[in-house]
Amino acid sequence: MARGRELLRYGATRLALAPVMLWLISSLVFLLLRVAPGDPVDAVLGSRAPAAAKALLRERLGLDMPLSDQYIDFINRLLHGDLGAALINQEPVRQIIADALPASLELSITALTLAAVSGLAVGFSGIARPEGKLDLAGRFYGIGTYALPPFWVAMLLQLLFAVILGWLPVGGRFPPSLVPPSGSGFLILDSILSGDWVALNGAVRHLALPACTLGLLLSGVFTNALRLNLRRALRSDYVEAARSRGLSESQVVLRHALPNALLPVLTIAGITVASLIGGALLIEVTFSWPGIALRLQESINQRDYPVVQGIVVVIAALVVMVSVFVDLLVATLDPRVRY
């Protein structure tokens, strides 16, 4: 009963801190965009536009107001769910995010699944013979994949599988000769629901290379986390007690050591979600993947304040929600967690 109250208080505290984190991130992005070099009016009209036209556009966009008034207007709009409109074409930022977010989520979920499965498999494979050849290979794999430059790996895999072998497309999300299925925006799911197997094949072929590239780069995190925690668990007192009861080594590992070693991996998975943002940006740019990271990069180049602010706020909200969920899940599953 006492633990239930502690868990409830911990969950309420984490949920209460989430809006504060979002406010701090939103405020920081607002200020950084205003002090960054470059003028969004020049990005829209060009640097050689007449001064009168620039002044008129600056007034229409509210950029002539004092910084404090712009900030208050930004926070007020944000509280009402209004992310504004793009400076370039006046398209609502919410629509831009709604169009681009499914592509990024499809890529990120697939890459994270591949990273978890391959990383945990490699991390677990060397546990039977510590310091053996398989264990050393797993250690090298974990360090190497984590340290590889994403853009270099992406271009190398493009050269091998798309240019030399010709097995997969070099970029894009869907074959230009086909009409993408409508629905949720997740092309694989929409293709399956509509029974369009030609579209499914095209979507999978385009997804395979960027998802495998990003999954490969993230898998080392899971490999190292499982190796270290599993080795620590195998040296613990409760595992030695299980061995003394006559249990086989496989039972000791699978029933006692592995469940406890996987709990910290859940926390690592939550942190990896934040890493997906930086990794996905480079992957989406390299593979011309029409996701939210690519749209963010384009908006930064164009000094499109509303789009950059809206995308960063949405990404921050997703990361905060995942972090809170993982923290609550670990606190629920692990009775050793104190609040």
PDB file of C-alpha atoms in Angstrom, residues 7-200:
ATOM      1  CA  LEU A   7       4.456   5.290  -7.044  1.00  0.00           C
ATOM      2  CA  LEU A   8       1.395   7.520  -7.444  1.00  0.00           C
ATOM      3  CA  ARG A   9       3.264  10.491  -6.010  1.00  0.00           C
ATOM      4  CA  TYR A  10       6.246   9.821  -8.262  1.00  0.00           C
ATOM      5  CA  GLY A  11       4.005   9.570 -11.335  1.00  0.00           C
ATOM      6  CA  ALA A  12       2.181  12.784 -10.433  1.00  0.00           C
ATOM      7  CA  THR A  13       5.515  14.586  -9.996  1.00  0.00           C
ATOM      8  CA  ARG A  14       6.825  13.390 -13.361  1.00  0.00           C
ATOM      9  CA  LEU A  15       3.598  14.372 -15.103  1.00  0.00           C
ATOM     10  CA  ALA A  16       3.635  17.794 -13.426  1.00  0.00           C
ATOM     11  CA  LEU A  17       7.212  18.436 -14.563  1.00  0.00           C
ATOM     12  CA  ALA A  18       6.443  17.557 -18.198  1.00  0.00           C
ATOM     13  CA  PRO A  19       4.680  20.892 -19.037  1.00  0.00           C
ATOM     14  CA  VAL A  20       7.522  22.780 -17.355  1.00  0.00           C
ATOM     15  CA  MET A  21      10.069  20.999 -19.540  1.00  0.00           C
ATOM     16  CA  LEU A  22       8.034  21.786 -22.654  1.00  0.00           C
ATOM     17  CA  TRP A  23       7.780  25.453 -21.656  1.00  0.00           C
ATOM     18  CA  LEU A  24      11.542  25.700 -21.097  1.00  0.00           C
ATOM     19  CA  ILE A  25      12.326  24.030 -24.424  1.00  0.00           C
ATOM     20  CA  SER A  26       9.799  26.183 -26.299  1.00  0.00           C
ATOM     21  CA  SER A  27      11.169  29.366 -24.729  1.00  0.00           C
ATOM     22  CA  LEU A  28      14.748  28.394 -25.515  1.00  0.00           C
ATOM     23  CA  VAL A  29      13.901  27.677 -29.154  1.00  0.00           C
ATOM     24  CA  PHE A  30      12.046  30.992 -29.438  1.00  0.00           C
ATOM     25  CA  LEU A  31      15.024  32.964 -28.121  1.00  0.00           C
ATOM     26  CA  LEU A  32      17.650  31.065 -30.129  1.00  0.00           C
ATOM     27  CA  LEU A  33      15.795  31.656 -33.384  1.00  0.00           C
ATOM     28  CA  ARG A  34      15.592  35.391 -32.696  1.00  0.00           C
ATOM     29  CA  VAL A  35      19.289  35.796 -31.939  1.00  0.00           C
ATOM     30  CA  ALA A  36      20.472  33.496 -34.757  1.00  0.00           C
ATOM     31  CA  PRO A  37      21.950  35.234 -37.813  1.00  0.00           C
ATOM     32  CA  GLY A  38      19.694  35.682 -40.815  1.00  0.00           C
ATOM     33  CA  ASP A  39      16.434  37.516 -41.481  1.00  0.00           C
ATOM     34  CA  PRO A  40      13.265  35.542 -42.276  1.00  0.00           C
ATOM     35  CA  VAL A  41      11.973  38.478 -44.316  1.00  0.00           C
ATOM     36  CA  ASP A  42      15.022  38.224 -46.575  1.00  0.00           C
ATOM     37  CA  ALA A  43      14.370  34.489 -46.873  1.00  0.00           C
ATOM     38  CA  VAL A  44      10.840  35.187 -48.112  1.00  0.00           C
ATOM     39  CA  LEU A  45      11.363  38.257 -50.331  1.00  0.00           C
ATOM     40  CA  GLY A  46      15.083  38.092 -51.049  1.00  0.00           C
ATOM     41  CA  SER A  47      17.789  40.467 -49.856  1.00  0.00           C
ATOM     42  CA  ARG A  48      17.251  42.835 -52.829  1.00  0.00           C
ATOM     43  CA  ALA A  49      13.553  43.444 -52.191  1.00  0.00           C
ATOM     44  CA  PRO A  50      12.461  47.068 -51.617  1.00  0.00           C
ATOM     45  CA  ALA A  51      12.668  48.306 -48.051  1.00  0.00           C
ATOM     46  CA  ALA A  52       8.966  49.221 -48.081  1.00  0.00           C
ATOM     47  CA  ALA A  53       7.986  45.663 -49.022  1.00  0.00           C
ATOM     48  CA  LYS A  54      10.202  44.288 -46.284  1.00  0.00           C
ATOM     49  CA  ALA A  55       8.687  46.621 -43.698  1.00  0.00           C
ATOM     50  CA  LEU A  56       5.150  45.709 -44.783  1.00  0.00           C
ATOM     51  CA  LEU A  57       5.865  41.971 -44.538  1.00  0.00           C
ATOM     52  CA  ARG A  58       7.621  42.400 -41.193  1.00  0.00           C
ATOM     53  CA  GLU A  59       4.548  44.188 -39.841  1.00  0.00           C
ATOM     54  CA  ARG A  60       2.167  41.559 -41.238  1.00  0.00           C
ATOM     55  CA  LEU A  61       4.164  38.743 -39.649  1.00  0.00           C
ATOM     56  CA  GLY A  62       4.406  40.551 -36.309  1.00  0.00           C
ATOM     57  CA  LEU A  63       8.199  40.686 -36.443  1.00  0.00           C
ATOM     58  CA  ASP A  64       8.176  44.453 -35.849  1.00  0.00           C
ATOM     59  CA  MET A  65       6.770  44.006 -32.338  1.00  0.00           C
ATOM     60  CA  PRO A  66       9.047  44.046 -29.268  1.00  0.00           C
ATOM     61  CA  LEU A  67      10.571  40.687 -28.428  1.00  0.00           C
ATOM     62  CA  SER A  68       8.543  40.434 -25.222  1.00  0.00           C
ATOM     63  CA  ASP A  69       5.272  40.925 -27.117  1.00  0.00           C
ATOM     64  CA  GLN A  70       6.309  38.313 -29.682  1.00  0.00           C
ATOM     65  CA  TYR A  71       7.079  35.865 -26.869  1.00  0.00           C
ATOM     66  CA  ILE A  72       3.757  36.444 -25.122  1.00  0.00           C
ATOM     67  CA  ASP A  73       1.906  35.996 -28.411  1.00  0.00           C
ATOM     68  CA  PHE A  74       3.891  32.792 -29.114  1.00  0.00           C
ATOM     69  CA  ILE A  75       3.110  31.266 -25.695  1.00  0.00           C
ATOM     70  CA  ASN A  76      -0.553  32.283 -25.910  1.00  0.00           C
ATOM     71  CA  ARG A  77      -0.910  30.639 -29.327  1.00  0.00           C
ATOM     72  CA  LEU A  78       0.905  27.549 -28.075  1.00  0.00           C
ATOM     73  CA  LEU A  79      -1.447  27.183 -25.115  1.00  0.00           C
ATOM     74  CA  HIS A  80      -4.388  27.254 -27.525  1.00  0.00           C
ATOM     75  CA  GLY A  81      -2.803  24.668 -29.836  1.00  0.00           C
ATOM     76  CA  ASP A  82      -2.085  27.215 -32.562  1.00  0.00           C
ATOM     77  CA  LEU A  83       1.372  26.641 -34.045  1.00  0.00           C
ATOM     78  CA  GLY A  84       0.993  29.415 -36.601  1.00  0.00           C
ATOM     79  CA  ALA A  85       1.601  29.348 -40.346  1.00  0.00           C
ATOM     80  CA  ALA A  86       4.746  28.987 -42.430  1.00  0.00           C
ATOM     81  CA  LEU A  87       6.342  32.242 -43.523  1.00  0.00           C
ATOM     82  CA  ILE A  88       7.120  30.972 -47.011  1.00  0.00           C
ATOM     83  CA  ASN A  89       3.693  29.795 -48.185  1.00  0.00           C
ATOM     84  CA  GLN A  90       1.381  30.465 -45.205  1.00  0.00           C
ATOM     85  CA  GLU A  91       0.610  26.746 -44.879  1.00  0.00           C
ATOM     86  CA  PRO A  92      -0.553  25.879 -41.333  1.00  0.00           C
ATOM     87  CA  VAL A  93       2.298  24.422 -39.295  1.00  0.00           C
ATOM     88  CA  ARG A  94      -0.041  21.797 -37.858  1.00  0.00           C
ATOM     89  CA  GLN A  95      -0.719  20.522 -41.370  1.00  0.00           C
ATOM     90  CA  ILE A  96       2.996  20.464 -42.222  1.00  0.00           C
ATOM     91  CA  ILE A  97       3.692  18.382 -39.127  1.00  0.00           C
ATOM     92  CA  ALA A  98       0.688  16.119 -39.741  1.00  0.00           C
ATOM     93  CA  ASP A  99       1.955  15.389 -43.274  1.00  0.00           C
ATOM     94  CA  ALA A 100       5.587  14.754 -42.282  1.00  0.00           C
ATOM     95  CA  LEU A 101       5.283  13.093 -38.861  1.00  0.00           C
ATOM     96  CA  PRO A 102       3.938   9.673 -40.023  1.00  0.00           C
ATOM     97  CA  ALA A 103       6.971   9.222 -42.308  1.00  0.00           C
ATOM     98  CA  SER A 104       9.375   9.920 -39.442  1.00  0.00           C
ATOM     99  CA  LEU A 105       7.464   7.708 -37.009  1.00  0.00           C
ATOM    100  CA  GLU A 106       7.399   4.850 -39.520  1.00  0.00           C
ATOM    101  CA  LEU A 107      11.156   5.154 -40.030  1.00  0.00           C
ATOM    102  CA  SER A 108      11.933   5.599 -36.314  1.00  0.00           C
ATOM    103  CA  ILE A 109       9.747   2.750 -35.054  1.00  0.00           C
ATOM    104  CA  THR A 110      11.174   0.349 -37.642  1.00  0.00           C
ATOM    105  CA  ALA A 111      14.759   1.442 -36.922  1.00  0.00           C
ATOM    106  CA  LEU A 112      14.269   1.219 -33.149  1.00  0.00           C
ATOM    107  CA  THR A 113      12.795  -2.280 -33.470  1.00  0.00           C
ATOM    108  CA  LEU A 114      15.695  -3.435 -35.642  1.00  0.00           C
ATOM    109  CA  ALA A 115      18.190  -1.825 -33.257  1.00  0.00           C
ATOM    110  CA  ALA A 116      16.665  -3.478 -30.190  1.00  0.00           C
ATOM    111  CA  VAL A 117      16.411  -6.955 -31.741  1.00  0.00           C
ATOM    112  CA  SER A 118      19.894  -6.988 -33.299  1.00  0.00           C
ATOM    113  CA  GLY A 119      21.583  -5.167 -30.426  1.00  0.00           C
ATOM    114  CA  LEU A 120      20.123  -7.395 -27.717  1.00  0.00           C
ATOM    115  CA  ALA A 121      20.891 -10.528 -29.742  1.00  0.00           C
ATOM    116  CA  VAL A 122      24.544  -9.532 -30.151  1.00  0.00           C
ATOM    117  CA  GLY A 123      24.807  -8.475 -26.511  1.00  0.00           C
ATOM    118  CA  PHE A 124      23.368 -11.784 -25.308  1.00  0.00           C
ATOM    119  CA  SER A 125      25.327 -14.005 -27.697  1.00  0.00           C
ATOM    120  CA  GLY A 126      28.668 -13.719 -25.903  1.00  0.00           C
ATOM    121  CA  ILE A 127      27.411 -14.329 -22.383  1.00  0.00           C
ATOM    122  CA  ALA A 128      28.068 -18.093 -22.476  1.00  0.00           C
ATOM    123  CA  ARG A 129      31.829 -17.558 -22.806  1.00  0.00           C
ATOM    124  CA  PRO A 130      32.873 -14.171 -21.379  1.00  0.00           C
ATOM    125  CA  GLU A 131      36.056 -12.801 -22.942  1.00  0.00           C
ATOM    126  CA  GLY A 132      35.732 -15.393 -25.704  1.00  0.00           C
ATOM    127  CA  LYS A 133      35.855 -14.619 -29.402  1.00  0.00           C
ATOM    128  CA  LEU A 134      32.083 -14.112 -29.656  1.00  0.00           C
ATOM    129  CA  ASP A 135      32.052 -11.816 -26.635  1.00  0.00           C
ATOM    130  CA  LEU A 136      34.949  -9.760 -27.982  1.00  0.00           C
ATOM    131  CA  ALA A 137      33.247  -9.535 -31.387  1.00  0.00           C
ATOM    132  CA  GLY A 138      30.081  -8.290 -29.670  1.00  0.00           C
ATOM    133  CA  ARG A 139      32.070  -5.690 -27.767  1.00  0.00           C
ATOM    134  CA  PHE A 140      33.713  -4.494 -30.975  1.00  0.00           C
ATOM    135  CA  TYR A 141      30.296  -4.394 -32.681  1.00  0.00           C
ATOM    136  CA  GLY A 142      28.756  -2.338 -29.870  1.00  0.00           C
ATOM    137  CA  ILE A 143      31.538   0.248 -29.804  1.00  0.00           C
ATOM    138  CA  GLY A 144      31.978   0.361 -33.574  1.00  0.00           C
ATOM    139  CA  THR A 145      28.339   0.857 -34.551  1.00  0.00           C
ATOM    140  CA  TYR A 146      27.882   3.562 -31.917  1.00  0.00           C
ATOM    141  CA  ALA A 147      30.957   5.468 -33.107  1.00  0.00           C
ATOM    142  CA  LEU A 148      30.355   5.310 -36.862  1.00  0.00           C
ATOM    143  CA  PRO A 149      29.391   8.645 -38.517  1.00  0.00           C
ATOM    144  CA  PRO A 150      25.752   8.345 -39.668  1.00  0.00           C
ATOM    145  CA  PHE A 151      26.193  10.226 -42.955  1.00  0.00           C
ATOM    146  CA  TRP A 152      29.225   8.102 -43.900  1.00  0.00           C
ATOM    147  CA  VAL A 153      27.435   4.820 -43.162  1.00  0.00           C
ATOM    148  CA  ALA A 154      24.350   6.004 -45.059  1.00  0.00           C
ATOM    149  CA  MET A 155      26.317   6.930 -48.171  1.00  0.00           C
ATOM    150  CA  LEU A 156      28.341   3.714 -47.997  1.00  0.00           C
ATOM    151  CA  LEU A 157      25.198   1.558 -47.829  1.00  0.00           C
ATOM    152  CA  GLN A 158      23.622   3.605 -50.619  1.00  0.00           C
ATOM    153  CA  LEU A 159      26.672   2.989 -52.788  1.00  0.00           C
ATOM    154  CA  LEU A 160      26.666  -0.753 -52.055  1.00  0.00           C
ATOM    155  CA  PHE A 161      22.992  -1.744 -52.102  1.00  0.00           C
ATOM    156  CA  ALA A 162      21.515   0.913 -54.399  1.00  0.00           C
ATOM    157  CA  VAL A 163      24.267   1.792 -56.882  1.00  0.00           C
ATOM    158  CA  ILE A 164      26.517  -1.270 -57.141  1.00  0.00           C
ATOM    159  CA  LEU A 165      24.059  -4.105 -56.429  1.00  0.00           C
ATOM    160  CA  GLY A 166      20.881  -2.252 -57.459  1.00  0.00           C
ATOM    161  CA  TRP A 167      18.771  -4.132 -54.926  1.00  0.00           C
ATOM    162  CA  LEU A 168      17.128  -1.122 -53.256  1.00  0.00           C
ATOM    163  CA  PRO A 169      16.158   2.462 -54.195  1.00  0.00           C
ATOM    164  CA  VAL A 170      18.736   5.123 -53.436  1.00  0.00           C
ATOM    165  CA  GLY A 171      16.221   7.448 -51.779  1.00  0.00           C
ATOM    166  CA  GLY A 172      12.641   8.600 -51.423  1.00  0.00           C
ATOM    167  CA  ARG A 173       9.754   6.996 -49.588  1.00  0.00           C
ATOM    168  CA  PHE A 174       7.568   5.553 -52.346  1.00  0.00           C
ATOM    169  CA  PRO A 175       7.925   4.684 -56.041  1.00  0.00           C
ATOM    170  CA  PRO A 176       7.046   7.797 -58.099  1.00  0.00           C
ATOM    171  CA  SER A 177       5.255   5.623 -60.663  1.00  0.00           C
ATOM    172  CA  LEU A 178       2.665   4.463 -58.100  1.00  0.00           C
ATOM    173  CA  VAL A 179      -0.102   6.253 -56.212  1.00  0.00           C
ATOM    174  CA  PRO A 180       0.492   5.976 -52.457  1.00  0.00           C
ATOM    175  CA  PRO A 181      -2.421   4.516 -50.452  1.00  0.00           C
ATOM    176  CA  SER A 182      -4.410   7.012 -48.419  1.00  0.00           C
ATOM    177  CA  GLY A 183      -5.294   6.714 -44.780  1.00  0.00           C
ATOM    178  CA  SER A 184      -3.116   7.113 -41.708  1.00  0.00           C
ATOM    179  CA  GLY A 185       0.017   8.300 -43.523  1.00  0.00           C
ATOM    180  CA  PHE A 186       1.884   5.127 -42.536  1.00  0.00           C
ATOM    181  CA  LEU A 187       2.378   3.674 -46.006  1.00  0.00           C
ATOM    182  CA  ILE A 188       3.091   0.101 -44.936  1.00  0.00           C
ATOM    183  CA  LEU A 189       0.030  -0.028 -42.700  1.00  0.00           C
ATOM    184  CA  ASP A 190      -2.166   1.663 -45.315  1.00  0.00           C
ATOM    185  CA  SER A 191      -0.933  -0.748 -48.019  1.00  0.00           C
ATOM    186  CA  ILE A 192      -1.780  -3.752 -45.855  1.00  0.00           C
ATOM    187  CA  LEU A 193      -5.221  -2.420 -44.921  1.00  0.00           C
ATOM    188  CA  SER A 194      -6.048  -1.640 -48.539  1.00  0.00           C
ATOM    189  CA  GLY A 195      -4.687  -4.968 -49.791  1.00  0.00           C
ATOM    190  CA  ASP A 196      -2.370  -3.218 -52.259  1.00  0.00           C
ATOM    191  CA  TRP A 197       0.616  -5.580 -52.290  1.00  0.00           C
ATOM    192  CA  VAL A 198       2.386  -3.719 -55.085  1.00  0.00           C
ATOM    193  CA  ALA A 199       2.336  -0.564 -52.967  1.00  0.00           C
ATOM    194  CA  LEU A 200       3.463  -2.575 -49.931  1.00  0.00           C
TER     195      LEU A 200
END
